[in-house]
Coordinates of C-alpha atoms in Angstrom, one line a residue:
X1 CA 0.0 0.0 0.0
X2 CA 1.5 3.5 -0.9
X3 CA 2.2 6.0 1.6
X4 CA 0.9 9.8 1.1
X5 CA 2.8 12.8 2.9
X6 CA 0.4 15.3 4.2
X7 CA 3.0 17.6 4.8
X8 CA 6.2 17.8 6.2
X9 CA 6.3 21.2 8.6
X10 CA 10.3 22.4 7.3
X11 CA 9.2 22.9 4.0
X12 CA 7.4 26.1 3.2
X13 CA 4.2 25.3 1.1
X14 CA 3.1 27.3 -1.9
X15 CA 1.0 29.6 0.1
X16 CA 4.2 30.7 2.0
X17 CA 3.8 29.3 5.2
X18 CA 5.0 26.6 7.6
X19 CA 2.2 24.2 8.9
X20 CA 3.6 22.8 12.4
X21 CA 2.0 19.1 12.6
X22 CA 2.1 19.2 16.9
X23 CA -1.1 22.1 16.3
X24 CA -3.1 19.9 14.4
X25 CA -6.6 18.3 15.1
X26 CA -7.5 15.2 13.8
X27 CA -10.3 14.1 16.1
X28 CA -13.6 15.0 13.7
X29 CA -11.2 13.9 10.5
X30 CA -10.6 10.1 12.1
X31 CA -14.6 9.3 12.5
X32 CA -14.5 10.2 8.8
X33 CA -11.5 10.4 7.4
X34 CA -12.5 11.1 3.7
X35 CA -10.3 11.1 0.7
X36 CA -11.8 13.4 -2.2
X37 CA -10.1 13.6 -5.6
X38 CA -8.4 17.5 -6.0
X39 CA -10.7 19.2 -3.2
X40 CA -14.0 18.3 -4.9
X41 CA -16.3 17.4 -2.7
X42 CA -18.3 15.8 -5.0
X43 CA -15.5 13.3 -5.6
X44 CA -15.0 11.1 -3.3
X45 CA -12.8 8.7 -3.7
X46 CA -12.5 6.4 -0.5
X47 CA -10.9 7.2 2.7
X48 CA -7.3 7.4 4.5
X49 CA -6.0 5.5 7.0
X50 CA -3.4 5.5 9.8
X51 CA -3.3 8.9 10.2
X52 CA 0.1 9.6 11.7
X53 CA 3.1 11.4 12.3
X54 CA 6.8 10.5 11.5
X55 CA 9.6 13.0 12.4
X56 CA 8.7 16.3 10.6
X57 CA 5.9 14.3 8.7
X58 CA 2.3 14.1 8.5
X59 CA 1.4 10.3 7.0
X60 CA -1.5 8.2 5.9
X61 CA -2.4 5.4 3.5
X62 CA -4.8 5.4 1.1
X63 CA -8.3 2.9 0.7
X64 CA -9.6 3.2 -2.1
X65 CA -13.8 2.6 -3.2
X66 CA -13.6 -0.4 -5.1
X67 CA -17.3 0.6 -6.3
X68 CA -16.5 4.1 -8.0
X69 CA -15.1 3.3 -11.3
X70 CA -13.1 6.6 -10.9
X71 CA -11.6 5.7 -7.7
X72 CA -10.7 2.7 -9.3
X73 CA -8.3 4.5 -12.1
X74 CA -7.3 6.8 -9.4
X75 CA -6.1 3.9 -7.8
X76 CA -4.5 2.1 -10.8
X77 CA -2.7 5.7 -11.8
X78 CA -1.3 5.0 -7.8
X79 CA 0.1 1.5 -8.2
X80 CA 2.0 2.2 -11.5
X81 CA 3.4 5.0 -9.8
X82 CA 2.0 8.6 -11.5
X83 CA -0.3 9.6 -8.6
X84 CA 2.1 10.4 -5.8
X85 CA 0.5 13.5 -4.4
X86 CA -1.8 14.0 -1.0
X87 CA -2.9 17.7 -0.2
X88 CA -4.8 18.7 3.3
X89 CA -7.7 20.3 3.3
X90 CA -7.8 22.6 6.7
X91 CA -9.4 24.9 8.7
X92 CA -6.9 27.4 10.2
X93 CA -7.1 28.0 14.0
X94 CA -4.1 30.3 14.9
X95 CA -0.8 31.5 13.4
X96 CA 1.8 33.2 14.4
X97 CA 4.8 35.1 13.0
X98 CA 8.4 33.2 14.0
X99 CA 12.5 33.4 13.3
X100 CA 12.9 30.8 11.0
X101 CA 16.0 28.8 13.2
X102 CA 17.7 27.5 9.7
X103 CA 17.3 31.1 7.3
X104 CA 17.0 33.2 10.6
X105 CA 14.1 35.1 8.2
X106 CA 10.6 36.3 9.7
X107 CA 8.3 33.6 8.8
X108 CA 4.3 32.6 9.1
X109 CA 3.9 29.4 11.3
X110 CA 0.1 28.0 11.5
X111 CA 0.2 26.7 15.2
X112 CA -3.5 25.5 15.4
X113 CA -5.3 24.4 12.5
X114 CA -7.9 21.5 12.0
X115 CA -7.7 18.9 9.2
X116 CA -11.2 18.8 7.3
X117 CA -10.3 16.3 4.7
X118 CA -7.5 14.7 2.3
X119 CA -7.3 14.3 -1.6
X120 CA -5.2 13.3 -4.0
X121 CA -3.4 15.6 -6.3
X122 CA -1.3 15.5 -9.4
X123 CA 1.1 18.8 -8.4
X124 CA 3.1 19.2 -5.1
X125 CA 3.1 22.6 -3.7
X126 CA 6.6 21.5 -2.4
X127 CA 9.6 19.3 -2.3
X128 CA 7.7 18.0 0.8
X129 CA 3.9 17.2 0.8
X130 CA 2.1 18.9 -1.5
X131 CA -0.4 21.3 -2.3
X132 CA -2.4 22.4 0.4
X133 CA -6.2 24.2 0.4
X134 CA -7.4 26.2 3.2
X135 CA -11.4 26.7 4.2
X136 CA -12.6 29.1 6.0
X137 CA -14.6 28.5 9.2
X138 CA -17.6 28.2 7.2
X139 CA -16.0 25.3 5.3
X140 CA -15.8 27.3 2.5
X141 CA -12.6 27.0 0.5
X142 CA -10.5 29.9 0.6
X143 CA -9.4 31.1 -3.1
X144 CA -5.2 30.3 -3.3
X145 CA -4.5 34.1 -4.0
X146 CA -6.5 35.0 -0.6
X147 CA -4.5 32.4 1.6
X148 CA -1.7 35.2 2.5
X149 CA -4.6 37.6 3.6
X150 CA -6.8 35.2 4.9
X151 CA -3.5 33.6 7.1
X152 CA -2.5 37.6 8.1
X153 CA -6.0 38.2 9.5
X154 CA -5.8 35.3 11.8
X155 CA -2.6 36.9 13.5
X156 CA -3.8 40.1 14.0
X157 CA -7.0 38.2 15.6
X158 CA -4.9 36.1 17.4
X159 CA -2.3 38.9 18.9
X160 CA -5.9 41.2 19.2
X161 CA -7.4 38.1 21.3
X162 CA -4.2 37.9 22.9
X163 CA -4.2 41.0 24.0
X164 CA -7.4 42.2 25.2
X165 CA -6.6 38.3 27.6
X166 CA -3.7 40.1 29.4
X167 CA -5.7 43.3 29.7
X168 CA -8.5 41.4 31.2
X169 CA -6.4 39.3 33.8
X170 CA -4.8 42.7 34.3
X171 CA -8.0 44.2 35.4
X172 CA -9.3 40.9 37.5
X173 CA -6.3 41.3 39.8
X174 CA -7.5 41.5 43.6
X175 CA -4.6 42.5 46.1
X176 CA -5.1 40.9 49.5
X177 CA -5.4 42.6 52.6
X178 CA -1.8 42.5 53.1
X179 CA -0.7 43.8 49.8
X180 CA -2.7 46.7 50.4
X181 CA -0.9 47.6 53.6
X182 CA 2.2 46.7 52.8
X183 CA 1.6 49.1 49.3
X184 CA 0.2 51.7 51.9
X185 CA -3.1 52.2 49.9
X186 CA -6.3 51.4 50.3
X187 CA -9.4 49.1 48.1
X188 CA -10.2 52.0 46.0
X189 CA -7.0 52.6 44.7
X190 CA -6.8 53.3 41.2
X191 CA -4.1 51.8 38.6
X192 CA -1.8 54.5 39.1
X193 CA -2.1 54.7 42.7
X194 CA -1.2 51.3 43.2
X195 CA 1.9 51.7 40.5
X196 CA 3.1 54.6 42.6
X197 CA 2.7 52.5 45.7
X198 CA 5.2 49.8 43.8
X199 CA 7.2 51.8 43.1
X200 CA 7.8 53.3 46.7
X201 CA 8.1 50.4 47.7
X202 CA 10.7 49.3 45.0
X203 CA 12.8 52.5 46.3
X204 CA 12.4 51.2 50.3
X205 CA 13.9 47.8 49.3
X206 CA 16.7 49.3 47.1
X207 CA 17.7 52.0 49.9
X208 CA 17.3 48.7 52.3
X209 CA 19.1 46.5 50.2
X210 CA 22.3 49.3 49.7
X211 CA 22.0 49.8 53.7
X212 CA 22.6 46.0 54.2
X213 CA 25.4 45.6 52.0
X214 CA 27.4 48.6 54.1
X215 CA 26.9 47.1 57.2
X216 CA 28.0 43.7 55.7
X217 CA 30.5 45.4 54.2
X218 CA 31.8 47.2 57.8
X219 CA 31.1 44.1 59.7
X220 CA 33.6 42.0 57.4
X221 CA 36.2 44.8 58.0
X222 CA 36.1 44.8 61.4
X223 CA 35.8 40.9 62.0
X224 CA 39.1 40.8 59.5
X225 CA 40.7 43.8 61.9
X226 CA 39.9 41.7 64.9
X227 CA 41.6 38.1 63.8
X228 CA 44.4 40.2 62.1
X229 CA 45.5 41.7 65.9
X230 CA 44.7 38.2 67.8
X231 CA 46.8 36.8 65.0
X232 CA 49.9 39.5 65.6
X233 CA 49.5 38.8 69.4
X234 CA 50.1 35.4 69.1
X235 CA 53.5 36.4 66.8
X236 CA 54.5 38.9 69.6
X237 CA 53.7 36.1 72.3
X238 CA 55.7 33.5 70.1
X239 CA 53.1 31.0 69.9
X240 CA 52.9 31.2 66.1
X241 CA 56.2 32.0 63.9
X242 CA 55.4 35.3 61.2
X243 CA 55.6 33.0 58.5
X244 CA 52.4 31.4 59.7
X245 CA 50.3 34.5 59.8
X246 CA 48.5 34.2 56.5
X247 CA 47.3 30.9 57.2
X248 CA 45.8 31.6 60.4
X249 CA 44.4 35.1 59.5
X250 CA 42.2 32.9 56.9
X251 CA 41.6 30.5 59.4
X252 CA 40.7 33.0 62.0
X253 CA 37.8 34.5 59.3
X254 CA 36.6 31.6 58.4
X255 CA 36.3 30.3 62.2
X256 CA 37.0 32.8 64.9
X257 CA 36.6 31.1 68.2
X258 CA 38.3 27.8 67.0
X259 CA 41.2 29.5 65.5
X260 CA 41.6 31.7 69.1
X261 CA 41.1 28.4 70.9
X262 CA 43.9 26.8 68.9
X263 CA 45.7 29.7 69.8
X264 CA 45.4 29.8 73.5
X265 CA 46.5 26.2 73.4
X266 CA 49.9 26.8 71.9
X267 CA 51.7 27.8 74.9
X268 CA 53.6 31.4 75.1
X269 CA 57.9 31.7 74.2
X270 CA 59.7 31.9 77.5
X271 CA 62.9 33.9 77.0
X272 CA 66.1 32.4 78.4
X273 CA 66.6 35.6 80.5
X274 CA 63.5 35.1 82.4
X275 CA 64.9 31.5 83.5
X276 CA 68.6 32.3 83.6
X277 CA 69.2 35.2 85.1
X278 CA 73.3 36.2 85.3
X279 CA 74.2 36.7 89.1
X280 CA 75.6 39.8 90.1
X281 CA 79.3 39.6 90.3
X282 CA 79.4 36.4 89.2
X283 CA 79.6 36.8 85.5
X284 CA 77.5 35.2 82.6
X285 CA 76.2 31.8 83.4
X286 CA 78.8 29.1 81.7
X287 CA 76.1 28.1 79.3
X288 CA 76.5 31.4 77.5
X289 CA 80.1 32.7 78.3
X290 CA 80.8 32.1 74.3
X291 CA 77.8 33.6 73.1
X292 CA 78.5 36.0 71.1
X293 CA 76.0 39.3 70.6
X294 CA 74.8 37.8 67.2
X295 CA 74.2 34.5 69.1
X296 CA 72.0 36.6 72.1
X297 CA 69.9 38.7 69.4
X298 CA 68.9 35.6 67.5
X299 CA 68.7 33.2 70.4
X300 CA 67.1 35.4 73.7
X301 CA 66.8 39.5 72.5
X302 CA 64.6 40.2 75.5
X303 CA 67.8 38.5 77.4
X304 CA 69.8 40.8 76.2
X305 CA 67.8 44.0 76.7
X306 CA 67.3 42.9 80.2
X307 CA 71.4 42.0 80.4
X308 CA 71.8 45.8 79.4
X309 CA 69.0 47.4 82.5
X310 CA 70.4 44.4 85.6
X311 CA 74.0 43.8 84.4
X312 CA 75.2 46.7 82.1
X313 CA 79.1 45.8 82.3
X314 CA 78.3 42.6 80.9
X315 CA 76.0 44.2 78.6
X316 CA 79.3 45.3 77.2
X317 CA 81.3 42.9 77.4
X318 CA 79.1 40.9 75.1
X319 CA 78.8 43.6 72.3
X320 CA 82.6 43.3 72.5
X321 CA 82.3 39.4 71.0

């Protein structure tokens, strides 16, 4: 049984549009799914069967009336092969004007239409499908060089209806109780009122919004301030050596009270001079008598400062080394 292509929605028919297969309706066409002979209603032919879509396809097979003499050379002129052609016949619902996504043009796409019946025709209309006839709702066929106008009407119809929608929604809006107070206004407001009252409030959140950032903004500065000087307490108080300040600044911002608890644990750098203290008149202790002042700046430098206040001779005796 041959196969008949309705029409194939990437191919632009003769009339200059697309005809996008998901918006069609083929519920009335199914309980009678009648094939005519070139749109002549008086002609018909038989009927189609398994309706269907494959890919960018619109499909269906043809039955022909084996008691209609003409249906039966129609259907001899389809099994040796020179009747190839199917055209729609449909009823045009809603179309709309689309960017092509191949030519990137401003094309007409029909995105609601209903199929009314299918017949069998000699010329394509394109390398796809197939001529195509258009009714009118009164199931009136539309005449080929009124298609364009007849297609046109139905989108300013359809952006009209589409309009005067949104205006109506617009207008069936009820704000709640709380709206009202939180706009400041009261049931009567008009349209204008109420936009004036948006935006108000649209200026209250902005200055609200700015406000927040700044304190943000200052209470980031002076949580950084504050682990920065615990941080350089802990280097004065030799828990931590200066190459490790970086590491724990980050810490500290990321977790403050671990980071000073970790802190707290390390235990402070005694200096040597606060447990070996040189005796008066006695000299430095033995452990140090070849230190030289190099050594006692690297090794104790409070030591040293504190060598210079108790012990001031030997103060100089070791800037002598």
């Amino acid at each position: 049984m041959a196969t008949f292509v309705f029409n194939d929605e990437t191919k632009k028919n003769s009339h200059g549009f697309y005809l996008l297969n998901a918006g069609g309706k083929f519920e009335r066409f199914n309980e009678n799914p009648v094939m005519l002979n070139n749109h002549d209603l008086a002609q018909l032919t038989g009927r189609w069967l398994n309706l269907r879509v494959e890919g960018s396809q619109l499909l269906a097979e043809p039955e022909f009336d084996d008691g209609d003499p003409e249906a039966i050379k129609l259907k001899g002129k389809v099994d040796r092969g020179y009747l190839r052609g199917a055209s729609p016949g449909i009823v045009i619902l809603a179309a709309e004007y689309r960017e092509n996504p191949v030519t990137k043009d401003t094309d007409i796409y029909v995105t609601e239409w209903e199929l009314f019946e299918g017949s069998t025709v000699s010329v394509p209309s394109n390398a796809g499908a197939i001529t195509l006839k258009v009714y009118d709702s009164n199931r009136c066929i539309v005449n080929d060089s009124n298609v364009k106008c007849h297609v046109e009407d139905i989108i300013k119809l359809s952006i009209s209806s589409t309009t005067n929608l949104i205006d109506k929604k617009m207008n069936e809006i009820q704000l709640t109780a709380e709206a009202l107070v939180a706009l400041g206004i009261t049931k009567s407001a008009d349209e204008a009122a109420i936009s004036a009252a948006i935006v108000r409030l649209k200026a209250k959140v902005d200055t609200a919004e700015t406000n927040l950032e700044k304190l943000e903004k200052k209470a980031r500065e002076e949580h950084e301030t504050r682990v920065t000087e615990m941080v350089n307490l802990a280097i004065k108080e030799g828990r931590i050596t200066a190459d490790k300040k970086d590491a724990f600044v980050k810490l500290g911002i990321a977790d403050f009270e671990t980071t000073k608890t970790t802190i707290e644990a390390i235990p402070v750098k005694q200096s040597l001079a606060a447990n070996v203290k040189p005796i008066q008149g006695q000299g430095i202790p033995k452990d140090r008598e070849n230190w030289t002042l190099l050594q006692w700046m690297k090794n104790d430098m409070p030591g040293l400062r504190q060598l210079q206040v108790d012990t001031p001779d030997l103060y100089e005796q070791i800037k002598k080394k």
